[in-house]
Amino acid sequence: MTAQPLIPPTDKPLSLADYDPSYVGQWTKKAARSELKNLQARLRQLQERLYAQGSQALLIVLQAMDAGGKDGTIKRVFEGVNPQGVTVTSFKAPTEEELAHDFLWRIHRHAPRHGYIGIFNRSHYEDVLIVRVNQLVPESVWQARYDHINAFERLLTDSGTRILKFYLHISKEEQRERFQERLDNPEKHWKFSLGDLALRQHWNDYMHAYEDAISRCNTSYAPWHIVPANRKWYRNLVITQTIVETLEAMNPTYPSPEPDLDKVVIPD
Ligand code: ATP
Ligand code: MG
């Protein structure tokens, strides 16, 4: 098996068909699970330092087709991390008030403050995905958005926020199986929506929209990662690895203590 890049090369056109959603590299499930535990322990420590330092933030953007595993990723990757330092925002169809503003208005206010990890479950990318496929605005409007997104992400970066974007890549067949499980298991019925089937019919249009979103917004400061996501254990491993590496590069440090702490006597 040849290695599959996580960040797609920017010097050639992107075709998602070239990316195997079942790719697991050299990993076995057992090894991946135990490595995940190690990585999660490091993630906990790094998150605590990020919070204590309070001068940098990390924004994680999750995008996927329905049943792609965004919810499961958030649940598994961040288990054990102090919830006080993490914000999760799930972006649904915009309200009337949100639609009466520019498309980034509702997004920007949820960008994580310094010291925090912010997770976007769906994001501003919906405005060049479902909005494009369902023709919710004219093409001239969504075409202009890629540049707006790059400028917005540059702004966040310049303000101390690191950005990691993950596209959870599942196959159409895997989506079918996950939908079927939602139908078969009464505890998962609530997750099933007939509307999801309508979107599935436009699978190829979505793949093209993703290809454009990923290649046009795959910047050095806010890279896209194409995560093989048919195997949940591999998906969790890859995402956790990437987050840990990024936090290590950000190298958050504890702020210096007040002077002469060693002379402090706690009064009775
Ligand atoms: P689950 O995976 O649990 O179903 P979900 O994220 O799919 O969660 P839903 O309420 O089922 O949540 O779906 C949210 C819907 O809102 C999606 O179909 C998404 O494409 C749509 N949406 C999000 N942002 C926009 C937007 N800017 N314009 C139009 N639709 C949007
Ligand atoms: Mg849904």
Short mmCIF file of N, CA, C and O in Angstrom, two decimals, residues 22-112:
data_model
loop_
_atom_site.label_atom_id
_atom_site.label_comp_id
_atom_site.label_asym_id
_atom_site.label_seq_id
_atom_site.Cartn_x
_atom_site.Cartn_y
_atom_site.Cartn_z
N SER A 22 -10.94 3.87 3.06
CA SER A 22 -10.65 2.76 3.97
C SER A 22 -9.17 2.65 4.29
O SER A 22 -8.74 1.70 4.95
N TYR A 23 -8.38 3.60 3.84
CA TYR A 23 -6.93 3.57 4.07
C TYR A 23 -6.63 3.56 5.57
O TYR A 23 -7.23 4.32 6.33
N VAL A 24 -5.70 2.68 5.98
CA VAL A 24 -5.28 2.67 7.38
C VAL A 24 -3.76 2.63 7.52
O VAL A 24 -3.24 2.41 8.62
N GLY A 25 -3.05 2.83 6.40
CA GLY A 25 -1.58 2.78 6.47
C GLY A 25 -1.11 1.45 7.01
O GLY A 25 -1.61 0.40 6.63
N GLN A 26 -0.16 1.50 7.93
CA GLN A 26 0.41 0.28 8.52
C GLN A 26 -0.31 -0.10 9.82
O GLN A 26 0.12 -1.03 10.50
N TRP A 27 -1.34 0.61 10.17
CA TRP A 27 -1.92 0.45 11.50
C TRP A 27 -2.87 -0.74 11.59
O TRP A 27 -3.59 -1.05 10.66
N THR A 28 -2.86 -1.37 12.76
CA THR A 28 -3.91 -2.33 13.09
C THR A 28 -4.82 -1.63 14.10
O THR A 28 -4.42 -0.66 14.75
N LYS A 29 -6.02 -2.18 14.24
CA LYS A 29 -6.97 -1.58 15.16
C LYS A 29 -6.44 -1.57 16.60
O LYS A 29 -6.55 -0.58 17.31
N LYS A 30 -5.82 -2.68 16.97
CA LYS A 30 -5.34 -2.80 18.34
C LYS A 30 -4.23 -1.77 18.63
O LYS A 30 -4.27 -1.07 19.63
N ALA A 31 -3.28 -1.69 17.72
CA ALA A 31 -2.18 -0.74 17.91
C ALA A 31 -2.70 0.70 17.91
O ALA A 31 -2.25 1.54 18.70
N ALA A 32 -3.66 0.96 17.04
CA ALA A 32 -4.21 2.33 16.94
C ALA A 32 -4.92 2.71 18.23
O ALA A 32 -4.80 3.84 18.71
N ARG A 33 -5.64 1.77 18.81
CA ARG A 33 -6.37 2.06 20.06
C ARG A 33 -5.41 2.40 21.19
O ARG A 33 -5.66 3.29 21.98
N SER A 34 -4.30 1.65 21.26
CA SER A 34 -3.41 1.91 22.38
C SER A 34 -2.63 3.21 22.14
O SER A 34 -2.40 3.98 23.07
N GLU A 35 -2.29 3.49 20.88
CA GLU A 35 -1.63 4.76 20.58
C GLU A 35 -2.57 5.95 20.86
O GLU A 35 -2.15 7.00 21.33
N LEU A 36 -3.85 5.74 20.57
CA LEU A 36 -4.83 6.81 20.84
C LEU A 36 -4.83 7.19 22.32
O LEU A 36 -4.86 8.37 22.68
N LYS A 37 -4.75 6.19 23.18
CA LYS A 37 -4.71 6.45 24.63
C LYS A 37 -3.51 7.33 24.98
O LYS A 37 -3.62 8.29 25.74
N ASN A 38 -2.32 6.99 24.43
CA ASN A 38 -1.12 7.80 24.69
C ASN A 38 -1.31 9.24 24.21
O ASN A 38 -0.96 10.19 24.90
N LEU A 39 -1.84 9.35 23.00
CA LEU A 39 -2.02 10.68 22.43
C LEU A 39 -3.02 11.51 23.24
O LEU A 39 -2.84 12.71 23.43
N GLN A 40 -4.06 10.84 23.71
CA GLN A 40 -5.07 11.57 24.50
C GLN A 40 -4.48 12.11 25.80
O GLN A 40 -4.84 13.19 26.25
N ALA A 41 -3.55 11.34 26.38
CA ALA A 41 -2.90 11.82 27.60
C ALA A 41 -2.08 13.07 27.30
O ALA A 41 -2.10 14.05 28.07
N ARG A 42 -1.39 13.07 26.15
CA ARG A 42 -0.63 14.27 25.78
C ARG A 42 -1.56 15.44 25.46
O ARG A 42 -1.28 16.58 25.81
N LEU A 43 -2.65 15.12 24.79
CA LEU A 43 -3.62 16.17 24.45
C LEU A 43 -4.13 16.87 25.71
O LEU A 43 -4.25 18.09 25.76
N ARG A 44 -4.42 16.07 26.74
CA ARG A 44 -4.90 16.65 28.01
C ARG A 44 -3.89 17.63 28.59
O ARG A 44 -4.24 18.73 29.01
N GLN A 45 -2.61 17.23 28.58
CA GLN A 45 -1.58 18.11 29.14
C GLN A 45 -1.41 19.38 28.31
O GLN A 45 -1.30 20.48 28.84
N LEU A 46 -1.41 19.21 27.01
CA LEU A 46 -1.21 20.36 26.12
C LEU A 46 -2.37 21.34 26.23
O LEU A 46 -2.18 22.55 26.23
N GLN A 47 -3.57 20.79 26.34
CA GLN A 47 -4.76 21.65 26.46
C GLN A 47 -4.69 22.47 27.76
O GLN A 47 -5.04 23.64 27.79
N GLU A 48 -4.21 21.83 28.80
CA GLU A 48 -4.11 22.53 30.07
C GLU A 48 -3.12 23.68 29.98
O GLU A 48 -3.35 24.79 30.47
N ARG A 49 -1.99 23.43 29.30
CA ARG A 49 -0.99 24.48 29.13
C ARG A 49 -1.51 25.61 28.24
O ARG A 49 -1.24 26.78 28.49
N LEU A 50 -2.27 25.23 27.20
CA LEU A 50 -2.86 26.25 26.31
C LEU A 50 -3.77 27.17 27.11
O LEU A 50 -3.75 28.40 26.96
N TYR A 51 -4.55 26.56 27.99
CA TYR A 51 -5.51 27.30 28.81
C TYR A 51 -4.78 28.20 29.80
O TYR A 51 -5.10 29.37 29.96
N ALA A 52 -3.76 27.64 30.44
CA ALA A 52 -3.01 28.41 31.44
C ALA A 52 -2.30 29.58 30.78
O ALA A 52 -2.26 30.69 31.33
N GLN A 53 -1.77 29.36 29.60
CA GLN A 53 -1.03 30.42 28.91
C GLN A 53 -1.97 31.54 28.45
O GLN A 53 -1.65 32.71 28.56
N GLY A 54 -3.11 31.13 27.89
CA GLY A 54 -4.14 32.12 27.55
C GLY A 54 -3.78 33.13 26.47
O GLY A 54 -4.36 34.21 26.43
N SER A 55 -2.86 32.80 25.58
CA SER A 55 -2.53 33.79 24.55
C SER A 55 -2.60 33.23 23.12
O SER A 55 -2.33 33.94 22.16
N GLN A 56 -2.99 31.95 23.00
CA GLN A 56 -3.16 31.35 21.68
C GLN A 56 -4.43 30.50 21.73
O GLN A 56 -4.83 30.04 22.79
N ALA A 57 -5.01 30.25 20.54
CA ALA A 57 -6.18 29.38 20.47
C ALA A 57 -6.00 28.39 19.32
O ALA A 57 -5.17 28.61 18.43
N LEU A 58 -6.77 27.31 19.37
CA LEU A 58 -6.76 26.33 18.28
C LEU A 58 -8.19 26.14 17.79
O LEU A 58 -9.09 25.89 18.59
N LEU A 59 -8.37 26.30 16.49
CA LEU A 59 -9.69 26.08 15.89
C LEU A 59 -9.65 24.83 15.03
O LEU A 59 -8.81 24.70 14.15
N ILE A 60 -10.58 23.91 15.32
CA ILE A 60 -10.68 22.66 14.58
C ILE A 60 -11.99 22.66 13.81
O ILE A 60 -13.07 22.79 14.40
N VAL A 61 -11.89 22.54 12.49
CA VAL A 61 -13.07 22.55 11.64
C VAL A 61 -13.33 21.12 11.16
O VAL A 61 -12.44 20.47 10.61
N LEU A 62 -14.55 20.62 11.41
CA LEU A 62 -14.91 19.28 10.96
C LEU A 62 -16.00 19.37 9.90
O LEU A 62 -17.05 19.97 10.14
N GLN A 63 -15.72 18.79 8.75
CA GLN A 63 -16.72 18.73 7.68
C GLN A 63 -16.82 17.29 7.19
O GLN A 63 -15.82 16.57 7.14
N ALA A 64 -18.01 16.88 6.82
CA ALA A 64 -18.21 15.54 6.28
C ALA A 64 -19.60 15.42 5.69
O ALA A 64 -20.48 16.24 6.01
N MET A 65 -19.78 14.41 4.88
CA MET A 65 -21.12 14.05 4.45
C MET A 65 -21.88 13.55 5.68
O MET A 65 -21.28 13.22 6.70
N ASP A 66 -23.22 13.44 5.59
CA ASP A 66 -23.99 12.91 6.71
C ASP A 66 -23.47 11.52 7.07
O ASP A 66 -23.11 10.74 6.19
N ALA A 67 -23.45 11.25 8.37
CA ALA A 67 -22.95 9.98 8.91
C ALA A 67 -21.44 9.83 8.70
O ALA A 67 -20.88 8.75 8.86
N GLY A 68 -20.78 10.93 8.38
CA GLY A 68 -19.33 10.89 8.17
C GLY A 68 -18.54 10.74 9.46
O GLY A 68 -17.36 10.42 9.43
N GLY A 69 -19.18 11.01 10.60
CA GLY A 69 -18.51 10.76 11.88
C GLY A 69 -18.07 12.01 12.63
O GLY A 69 -17.20 11.94 13.50
N LYS A 70 -18.68 13.16 12.33
CA LYS A 70 -18.27 14.38 13.04
C LYS A 70 -18.58 14.25 14.54
O LYS A 70 -17.74 14.54 15.38
N ASP A 71 -19.79 13.81 14.85
CA ASP A 71 -20.17 13.68 16.26
C ASP A 71 -19.29 12.67 17.00
O ASP A 71 -18.85 12.91 18.12
N GLY A 72 -19.06 11.54 16.37
CA GLY A 72 -18.25 10.49 16.99
C GLY A 72 -16.81 10.96 17.22
O GLY A 72 -16.18 10.62 18.22
N THR A 73 -16.29 11.75 16.29
CA THR A 73 -14.94 12.28 16.42
C THR A 73 -14.85 13.17 17.66
O THR A 73 -13.93 13.04 18.48
N ILE A 74 -15.81 14.07 17.78
CA ILE A 74 -15.79 15.00 18.92
C ILE A 74 -15.86 14.21 20.24
O ILE A 74 -15.11 14.46 21.18
N LYS A 75 -16.75 13.22 20.26
CA LYS A 75 -16.93 12.42 21.47
C LYS A 75 -15.66 11.66 21.84
O LYS A 75 -15.23 11.66 22.99
N ARG A 76 -15.04 11.02 20.87
CA ARG A 76 -13.91 10.13 21.17
C ARG A 76 -12.58 10.87 21.33
O ARG A 76 -11.83 10.60 22.25
N VAL A 77 -12.29 11.80 20.42
CA VAL A 77 -10.98 12.45 20.46
C VAL A 77 -10.81 13.27 21.74
O VAL A 77 -9.75 13.28 22.35
N PHE A 78 -11.91 13.91 22.16
CA PHE A 78 -11.78 14.84 23.27
C PHE A 78 -12.21 14.27 24.62
O PHE A 78 -12.34 15.01 25.59
N GLU A 79 -12.44 12.96 24.69
CA GLU A 79 -12.82 12.40 25.98
C GLU A 79 -11.64 12.56 26.93
O GLU A 79 -10.50 12.35 26.57
N GLY A 80 -11.92 13.02 28.12
CA GLY A 80 -10.85 13.20 29.09
C GLY A 80 -10.23 14.58 29.08
O GLY A 80 -9.51 14.95 29.99
N VAL A 81 -10.50 15.38 28.04
CA VAL A 81 -9.98 16.75 28.02
C VAL A 81 -10.90 17.60 28.90
O VAL A 81 -12.12 17.42 28.90
N ASN A 82 -10.31 18.51 29.65
CA ASN A 82 -11.10 19.37 30.54
C ASN A 82 -12.14 20.17 29.73
O ASN A 82 -11.76 21.02 28.92
N PRO A 83 -13.43 19.92 29.95
CA PRO A 83 -14.46 20.59 29.12
C PRO A 83 -14.44 22.10 29.27
O PRO A 83 -14.92 22.81 28.40
N GLN A 84 -13.85 22.58 30.35
CA GLN A 84 -13.83 24.03 30.57
C GLN A 84 -13.02 24.78 29.50
O GLN A 84 -13.27 25.95 29.27
N GLY A 85 -12.08 24.09 28.89
CA GLY A 85 -11.23 24.78 27.91
C GLY A 85 -11.59 24.51 26.47
O GLY A 85 -10.83 24.84 25.56
N VAL A 86 -12.75 23.87 26.26
CA VAL A 86 -13.14 23.49 24.90
C VAL A 86 -14.53 24.04 24.59
O VAL A 86 -15.44 23.94 25.41
N THR A 87 -14.70 24.62 23.41
CA THR A 87 -16.05 25.01 22.98
C THR A 87 -16.40 24.24 21.71
O THR A 87 -15.54 24.04 20.85
N VAL A 88 -17.63 23.79 21.64
CA VAL A 88 -18.10 23.08 20.45
C VAL A 88 -19.27 23.87 19.87
O VAL A 88 -20.20 24.21 20.59
N THR A 89 -19.21 24.17 18.59
CA THR A 89 -20.32 24.87 17.94
C THR A 89 -20.80 24.05 16.75
O THR A 89 -20.00 23.71 15.87
N SER A 90 -22.09 23.72 16.75
CA SER A 90 -22.67 22.98 15.62
C SER A 90 -23.47 23.96 14.77
O SER A 90 -24.40 24.59 15.27
N PHE A 91 -23.09 24.09 13.52
CA PHE A 91 -23.76 25.04 12.64
C PHE A 91 -24.86 24.36 11.84
O PHE A 91 -24.60 23.44 11.06
N LYS A 92 -26.07 24.79 12.09
CA LYS A 92 -27.24 24.26 11.38
C LYS A 92 -27.59 25.22 10.25
O LYS A 92 -26.90 26.21 10.03
N ALA A 93 -28.73 24.98 9.59
CA ALA A 93 -29.18 25.91 8.56
C ALA A 93 -29.35 27.29 9.21
O ALA A 93 -29.83 27.39 10.33
N PRO A 94 -28.91 28.34 8.54
CA PRO A 94 -28.94 29.68 9.14
C PRO A 94 -30.36 30.18 9.41
O PRO A 94 -31.30 29.84 8.70
N THR A 95 -30.48 30.98 10.47
CA THR A 95 -31.76 31.61 10.79
C THR A 95 -32.00 32.79 9.85
O THR A 95 -31.09 33.22 9.13
N GLU A 96 -33.19 33.32 9.95
CA GLU A 96 -33.53 34.48 9.11
C GLU A 96 -32.59 35.65 9.44
O GLU A 96 -32.11 36.35 8.55
N GLU A 97 -32.31 35.83 10.72
CA GLU A 97 -31.40 36.92 11.10
C GLU A 97 -29.99 36.69 10.56
O GLU A 97 -29.35 37.62 10.06
N GLU A 98 -29.53 35.45 10.64
CA GLU A 98 -28.19 35.15 10.12
C GLU A 98 -28.11 35.37 8.62
O GLU A 98 -27.12 35.88 8.10
N LEU A 99 -29.17 34.99 7.93
CA LEU A 99 -29.19 35.15 6.47
C LEU A 99 -29.22 36.61 6.05
O LEU A 99 -28.87 36.95 4.91
N ALA A 100 -29.63 37.47 6.99
CA ALA A 100 -29.69 38.90 6.68
C ALA A 100 -28.32 39.58 6.89
O ALA A 100 -28.22 40.80 6.84
N HIS A 101 -27.28 38.76 7.17
CA HIS A 101 -25.92 39.27 7.32
C HIS A 101 -24.99 38.58 6.34
O HIS A 101 -25.39 37.64 5.65
N ASP A 102 -23.73 39.00 6.32
CA ASP A 102 -22.76 38.26 5.52
C ASP A 102 -22.58 36.87 6.11
O ASP A 102 -22.84 36.65 7.30
N PHE A 103 -22.11 35.92 5.30
CA PHE A 103 -22.12 34.51 5.72
C PHE A 103 -21.15 34.21 6.86
O PHE A 103 -21.28 33.19 7.54
N LEU A 104 -20.18 35.10 7.09
CA LEU A 104 -19.22 34.84 8.16
C LEU A 104 -19.64 35.45 9.51
O LEU A 104 -19.02 35.17 10.54
N TRP A 105 -20.69 36.24 9.47
CA TRP A 105 -21.14 36.94 10.69
C TRP A 105 -21.41 35.96 11.82
O TRP A 105 -20.96 36.13 12.95
N ARG A 106 -22.15 34.91 11.53
CA ARG A 106 -22.52 33.98 12.61
C ARG A 106 -21.34 33.09 13.01
O ARG A 106 -21.33 32.52 14.09
N ILE A 107 -20.37 32.95 12.13
CA ILE A 107 -19.23 32.09 12.39
C ILE A 107 -18.23 32.78 13.32
O ILE A 107 -17.75 32.20 14.30
N HIS A 108 -17.93 34.04 12.97
CA HIS A 108 -16.83 34.75 13.63
C HIS A 108 -17.01 34.80 15.15
O HIS A 108 -16.06 34.65 15.91
N ARG A 109 -18.23 35.00 15.59
CA ARG A 109 -18.45 35.15 17.04
C ARG A 109 -18.21 33.85 17.81
O ARG A 109 -18.12 33.86 19.03
N HIS A 110 -18.13 32.74 17.10
CA HIS A 110 -17.85 31.46 17.78
C HIS A 110 -16.38 31.05 17.69
O HIS A 110 -16.01 29.97 18.15
N ALA A 111 -15.56 31.88 17.07
CA ALA A 111 -14.12 31.58 17.03
C ALA A 111 -13.62 31.50 18.48
O ALA A 111 -14.05 32.30 19.32
N PRO A 112 -12.76 30.53 18.76
CA PRO A 112 -12.35 30.34 20.17
C PRO A 112 -11.54 31.53 20.70
O PRO A 112 -10.75 32.11 19.97
#
